[in-house]
Short mmCIF file of C-alpha atoms in Angstrom, two decimals:
data_model
loop_
_atom_site.label_atom_id
_atom_site.label_comp_id
_atom_site.label_asym_id
_atom_site.label_seq_id
_atom_site.Cartn_x
_atom_site.Cartn_y
_atom_site.Cartn_z
CA VAL E 1479 56.41 59.49 137.73
CA ASN E 1480 57.77 57.02 135.15
CA MET E 1481 61.22 57.13 133.60
CA SER E 1482 60.04 58.64 130.32
CA GLY E 1483 58.41 61.53 132.18
CA LEU E 1484 61.58 62.29 134.10
CA LEU E 1485 63.54 62.19 130.87
CA MET E 1486 61.16 64.68 129.25
CA VAL E 1487 61.46 67.09 132.20
CA ALA E 1488 65.23 66.88 132.02
CA LEU E 1489 65.27 67.62 128.28
CA LEU E 1490 62.97 70.61 128.72
CA THR E 1491 65.18 71.98 131.50
CA VAL E 1492 68.31 71.67 129.36
CA LEU E 1493 66.55 73.32 126.41
CA THR E 1494 65.34 76.23 128.57
CA LEU E 1495 68.81 76.81 130.04
CA THR E 1496 70.36 76.66 126.57
CA LEU E 1497 67.94 79.24 125.17
CA GLU E 1498 68.48 81.54 128.16
CA SER E 1499 72.24 81.16 127.80
CA ASP E 1500 72.04 82.04 124.09
CA HIS E 1501 69.92 85.05 124.91
CA TRP E 1502 72.34 86.48 127.45
CA THR E 1503 75.52 85.84 125.48
CA ALA E 1504 74.28 87.01 122.12
CA GLY E 1505 72.42 90.11 123.20
CA PRO E 1506 70.58 92.49 120.90
CA PRO E 1507 72.43 92.92 117.56
CA GLU E 1508 72.28 96.69 117.80
CA LYS E 1509 74.30 96.60 121.03
CA PHE E 1510 77.13 94.55 119.56
CA CYS E 1511 79.06 97.74 118.76
CA THR E 1512 80.00 99.50 121.99
CA TRP E 1513 81.16 102.63 120.17
CA GLN E 1514 79.38 105.37 118.23
CA CYS E 1515 82.24 107.59 117.06
CA LEU E 1516 85.48 107.24 115.12
CA LYS E 1517 88.45 109.51 114.53
CA LEU E 1518 90.05 109.59 111.10
CA THR E 1519 93.56 110.96 111.57
CA LEU E 1520 95.62 112.29 108.67
CA GLN E 1521 99.21 113.46 109.00
CA GLY E 1522 101.58 115.70 107.10
CA PRO E 1523 104.82 113.75 106.43
CA GLY E 1524 106.81 116.98 106.19
CA SER E 1525 106.44 117.61 109.92
CA PHE E 1526 105.60 114.18 111.35
CA CYS E 1527 109.21 113.37 112.18
CA LEU E 1528 109.64 116.51 114.28
CA GLY E 1529 107.64 114.98 117.11
CA LEU E 1530 109.55 111.74 117.47
CA LYS E 1531 111.67 111.22 120.57
CA ASN E 1532 114.28 109.53 118.40
CA SER E 1533 114.18 111.45 115.14
CA SER E 1534 116.78 109.15 113.59
CA GLN E 1535 114.03 106.48 113.41
CA CYS E 1536 112.15 108.51 110.81
CA ARG E 1537 112.09 107.81 107.09
CA ILE E 1538 109.87 109.05 104.31
CA PRO E 1539 109.72 106.69 101.32
CA PRO E 1540 110.61 108.46 98.06
CA ASN E 1541 107.14 107.87 96.59
CA ILE E 1542 105.44 109.84 99.38
CA GLN E 1543 104.50 113.36 98.30
CA ASN E 1544 101.18 113.95 100.08
CA TRP E 1545 99.37 113.64 103.38
CA THR E 1546 99.07 110.10 104.68
CA ILE E 1547 96.73 108.16 106.93
CA HIS E 1548 97.66 107.80 110.58
CA GLY E 1549 94.63 105.75 111.55
CA LEU E 1550 90.88 105.23 111.79
CA TRP E 1551 90.05 104.70 115.45
CA PRO E 1552 86.73 103.70 117.00
CA LEU E 1553 86.41 105.56 120.30
CA LYS E 1554 85.49 103.87 123.57
CA ALA E 1555 85.46 100.46 121.89
CA HIS E 1556 85.29 97.44 124.18
CA THR E 1557 84.38 94.65 121.76
CA CYS E 1558 87.71 94.27 119.99
CA CYS E 1559 89.29 91.02 118.86
CA PRO E 1560 93.10 91.28 118.92
CA CYS E 1561 93.22 87.56 118.14
CA TRP E 1562 91.77 88.22 114.66
CA PRO E 1563 94.74 87.51 112.36
CA ILE E 1564 95.74 89.57 109.38
CA PHE E 1565 98.11 88.49 106.63
CA HIS E 1566 99.82 90.47 103.90
CA SER E 1567 97.89 88.44 101.36
CA ASP E 1568 94.65 89.87 102.81
CA LEU E 1569 95.68 93.29 101.52
CA LYS E 1570 97.41 92.26 98.29
CA GLU E 1571 94.97 94.11 96.03
CA LEU E 1572 95.28 97.28 98.14
CA ASP E 1573 99.05 97.20 98.58
CA PRO E 1574 99.87 99.87 95.94
CA GLU E 1575 97.34 102.35 97.39
CA LEU E 1576 98.20 101.60 101.01
CA SER E 1577 101.91 101.98 100.30
CA GLN E 1578 101.19 105.42 98.84
CA LEU E 1579 98.58 106.68 101.30
CA TRP E 1580 99.29 104.74 104.51
CA PRO E 1581 103.04 104.05 104.66
CA SER E 1582 105.10 103.51 107.75
CA LEU E 1583 107.29 106.53 108.43
CA LEU E 1584 109.48 104.62 110.89
CA LYS E 1585 112.59 102.64 110.03
CA THR E 1586 111.71 100.16 112.75
CA HIS E 1587 108.34 99.27 111.21
CA SER E 1588 107.58 97.93 107.78
CA SER E 1589 104.38 99.25 106.26
CA PHE E 1590 102.66 95.89 106.72
CA LEU E 1591 103.64 95.80 110.40
CA PHE E 1592 102.10 99.28 110.75
CA TRP E 1593 98.89 98.09 109.06
CA LYS E 1594 98.85 94.96 111.20
CA ASP E 1595 99.15 97.00 114.39
CA GLU E 1596 96.36 99.34 113.28
CA TRP E 1597 94.08 96.40 112.44
CA ILE E 1598 94.67 94.62 115.74
CA LYS E 1599 94.30 97.73 117.90
CA HIS E 1600 91.54 99.52 115.99
CA GLY E 1601 90.30 97.68 112.91
CA SER E 1602 89.15 94.66 114.88
CA CYS E 1603 87.08 97.04 117.03
CA ALA E 1604 85.47 98.53 113.93
CA ALA E 1605 84.61 95.08 112.60
CA CYS E 1606 81.25 95.11 114.41
CA VAL E 1607 80.07 97.32 111.52
CA GLU E 1608 79.21 95.23 108.48
CA GLY E 1609 81.10 97.43 106.02
CA MET E 1610 84.34 97.01 108.01
CA ASN E 1611 84.02 93.40 109.13
CA SER E 1612 87.26 92.13 107.62
CA PRO E 1613 90.79 93.49 107.18
CA LEU E 1614 90.15 94.09 103.47
CA ARG E 1615 86.91 95.99 104.06
CA TYR E 1616 88.37 98.07 106.90
CA PHE E 1617 91.34 99.23 104.83
CA GLN E 1618 89.14 99.84 101.79
CA ILE E 1619 87.01 102.18 103.90
CA CYS E 1620 90.11 103.97 105.17
CA LEU E 1621 91.34 104.58 101.63
CA LYS E 1622 87.94 105.89 100.55
CA LEU E 1623 87.91 108.28 103.50
CA ARG E 1624 91.41 109.50 102.62
CA GLU E 1625 90.13 110.27 99.11
CA ARG E 1626 87.08 112.03 100.52
CA PHE E 1627 89.07 114.18 102.96
CA ASP E 1628 91.79 115.40 100.61
CA ILE E 1629 93.84 117.75 102.79
CA ASP E 1630 96.46 118.32 100.08
CA ARG E 1631 93.91 119.50 97.53
CA ALA E 1632 92.13 121.74 100.02
CA LEU E 1633 95.33 123.52 101.03
CA GLU E 1634 96.52 123.80 97.44
CA ASP E 1635 93.19 125.26 96.30
CA ALA E 1636 93.58 127.94 98.99
CA CYS E 1637 97.15 128.69 97.81
CA ILE E 1638 98.62 127.33 101.03
CA LYS E 1639 101.81 125.67 99.87
CA PRO E 1640 104.59 123.87 101.75
CA SER E 1641 107.37 126.28 102.65
CA CYS E 1642 110.12 126.74 105.20
CA ASN E 1643 109.70 130.52 105.16
CA GLN E 1644 106.08 131.34 104.41
CA SER E 1645 103.64 131.21 107.34
CA TYR E 1646 99.85 131.47 107.46
CA GLN E 1647 97.32 132.56 110.02
CA SER E 1648 95.56 129.77 111.86
CA ASP E 1649 92.21 131.03 110.57
CA GLU E 1650 93.56 130.84 106.99
CA VAL E 1651 94.34 127.15 107.44
CA LYS E 1652 90.97 126.50 109.06
CA HIS E 1653 89.14 128.34 106.27
CA ALA E 1654 91.12 126.43 103.62
CA LEU E 1655 90.13 123.07 105.12
CA ALA E 1656 86.47 124.00 105.69
CA PRO E 1657 85.26 122.78 102.24
CA VAL E 1658 86.63 119.34 103.09
CA ILE E 1659 86.15 118.95 106.85
CA GLY E 1660 83.40 121.50 107.46
CA ASP E 1661 83.22 123.56 110.62
CA ASP E 1662 82.45 120.73 113.03
CA PRO E 1663 83.82 121.71 116.47
CA GLY E 1664 85.13 118.19 116.94
CA VAL E 1665 87.69 118.59 114.14
CA GLN E 1666 91.21 119.05 115.51
CA ILE E 1667 93.84 120.86 113.44
CA GLN E 1668 97.09 120.08 115.22
CA CYS E 1669 100.54 121.65 115.25
CA ILE E 1670 103.91 120.94 116.78
CA ASN E 1671 106.26 123.60 118.09
CA GLU E 1672 109.60 123.47 116.29
CA LYS E 1673 112.13 125.97 117.62
CA GLY E 1674 109.42 128.51 118.36
CA ARG E 1675 107.49 127.96 115.13
CA GLU E 1676 104.05 126.35 115.10
CA VAL E 1677 104.05 123.74 112.33
CA LEU E 1678 100.95 122.05 110.90
CA VAL E 1679 101.27 118.30 111.50
CA GLN E 1680 97.93 116.51 111.74
CA VAL E 1681 94.16 116.72 111.30
CA LYS E 1682 91.70 114.62 113.32
CA ILE E 1683 88.22 114.25 111.84
CA PRO E 1684 85.28 112.95 113.92
CA LEU E 1685 82.93 110.52 112.19
CA SER E 1686 79.76 108.76 113.23
CA GLN E 1687 79.36 105.01 112.95
CA ASN E 1688 77.77 105.46 109.52
CA LEU E 1689 80.86 107.52 108.46
CA THR E 1690 79.04 110.85 108.27
CA LEU E 1691 81.07 113.87 109.36
CA GLY E 1692 80.77 114.73 113.04
CA CYS E 1693 79.71 112.72 116.07
CA LEU E 1694 77.46 114.06 118.81
CA HIS E 1695 78.02 111.29 121.33
CA GLU E 1696 80.11 113.28 123.80
CA GLU E 1697 80.56 110.31 126.10
CA ASP E 1698 82.65 108.68 123.36
CA GLN E 1699 85.06 111.60 122.99
CA GLY E 1700 88.59 111.79 124.29
CA THR E 1701 89.39 108.08 124.14
CA GLU E 1702 91.51 107.86 120.99
CA PRO E 1703 95.12 106.67 121.33
CA GLN E 1704 97.27 109.16 123.19
CA PRO E 1705 100.34 110.03 121.11
CA THR E 1706 103.82 110.30 122.55
CA GLN E 1707 104.49 113.23 120.24
CA LEU E 1708 104.06 116.84 121.30
CA TRP E 1709 101.04 117.57 119.11
CA HIS E 1710 98.48 120.17 120.19
CA PRO E 1711 95.74 122.33 118.64
CA CYS E 1712 97.24 125.02 116.44
CA PRO E 1713 97.14 128.29 118.42
CA HIS E 1714 94.78 130.96 117.11
CA ASP E 1715 97.21 133.79 117.84
CA SER E 1716 100.35 132.39 116.21
CA PRO E 1717 101.39 132.05 112.57
CA VAL E 1718 101.36 128.47 111.27
CA PHE E 1719 104.04 126.97 109.05
CA TYR E 1720 103.40 124.16 106.57
CA PHE E 1721 106.74 122.41 106.11
CA PRO E 1722 107.64 120.61 102.87
CA ILE E 1723 108.65 116.96 102.74
CA ASN E 1724 112.40 116.44 102.87
CA HIS E 1725 113.17 112.84 101.92
CA ASP E 1726 116.89 113.21 102.61
CA ARG E 1727 116.50 114.82 106.03
CA PRO E 1728 112.96 114.03 107.19
CA HIS E 1729 113.71 114.97 110.80
CA GLN E 1730 115.18 118.34 109.74
CA PRO E 1731 113.01 119.42 106.82
CA CYS E 1732 113.88 123.11 107.10
CA ASP E 1733 117.36 123.15 108.67
#
């Protein structure tokens, strides 16, 4: 075998190994996303502070009058990229809306730091979907979902108004939210117990990868971030309170 023949064999071997390597590392495009379900979580600022271990950390900016976004979390996501940077300038055009609908309610976190944490922990996992494959696109989607699932309007339309004295049956709250969140069994309407009173605090809405309501992939359930707060499903047999926002005393809205 002459030298040119050996050289050709070597080149073919390298080419074959390179193609095989590309095949195994790239994988089928449809398997790039390891998750099928997301949870959109919306919170009521009037009661959010009740669940904090250190309630003195809580603050509600004066412009906040409605429910806010807690997060949009892909479940059972393994292909995240925490090294994907995000800068305030990335969200400049969204800043007014995000400050209104996704503010930090903690004195220890600026709103941008809150957004940055959410992008690194969750947004970078969602980026395997084309419509969310940048910080700007991810937060745009979150804002559109907040508009679509308008908890404030649904409760107001059902004459469920914030009050320190008026309570509602759990079924009343569920029925009021049904036009917005449907009757999907995966929806979680959560309360916190405040001195013996069950107080509405948060709503978790399951979404499929294409952002349709509901997600049937049971193997993806139960993997969203575990909160340190004492939130739980609102009991069916107890009245539910819907506390107003108290900007001066956010950790004691009704005391």
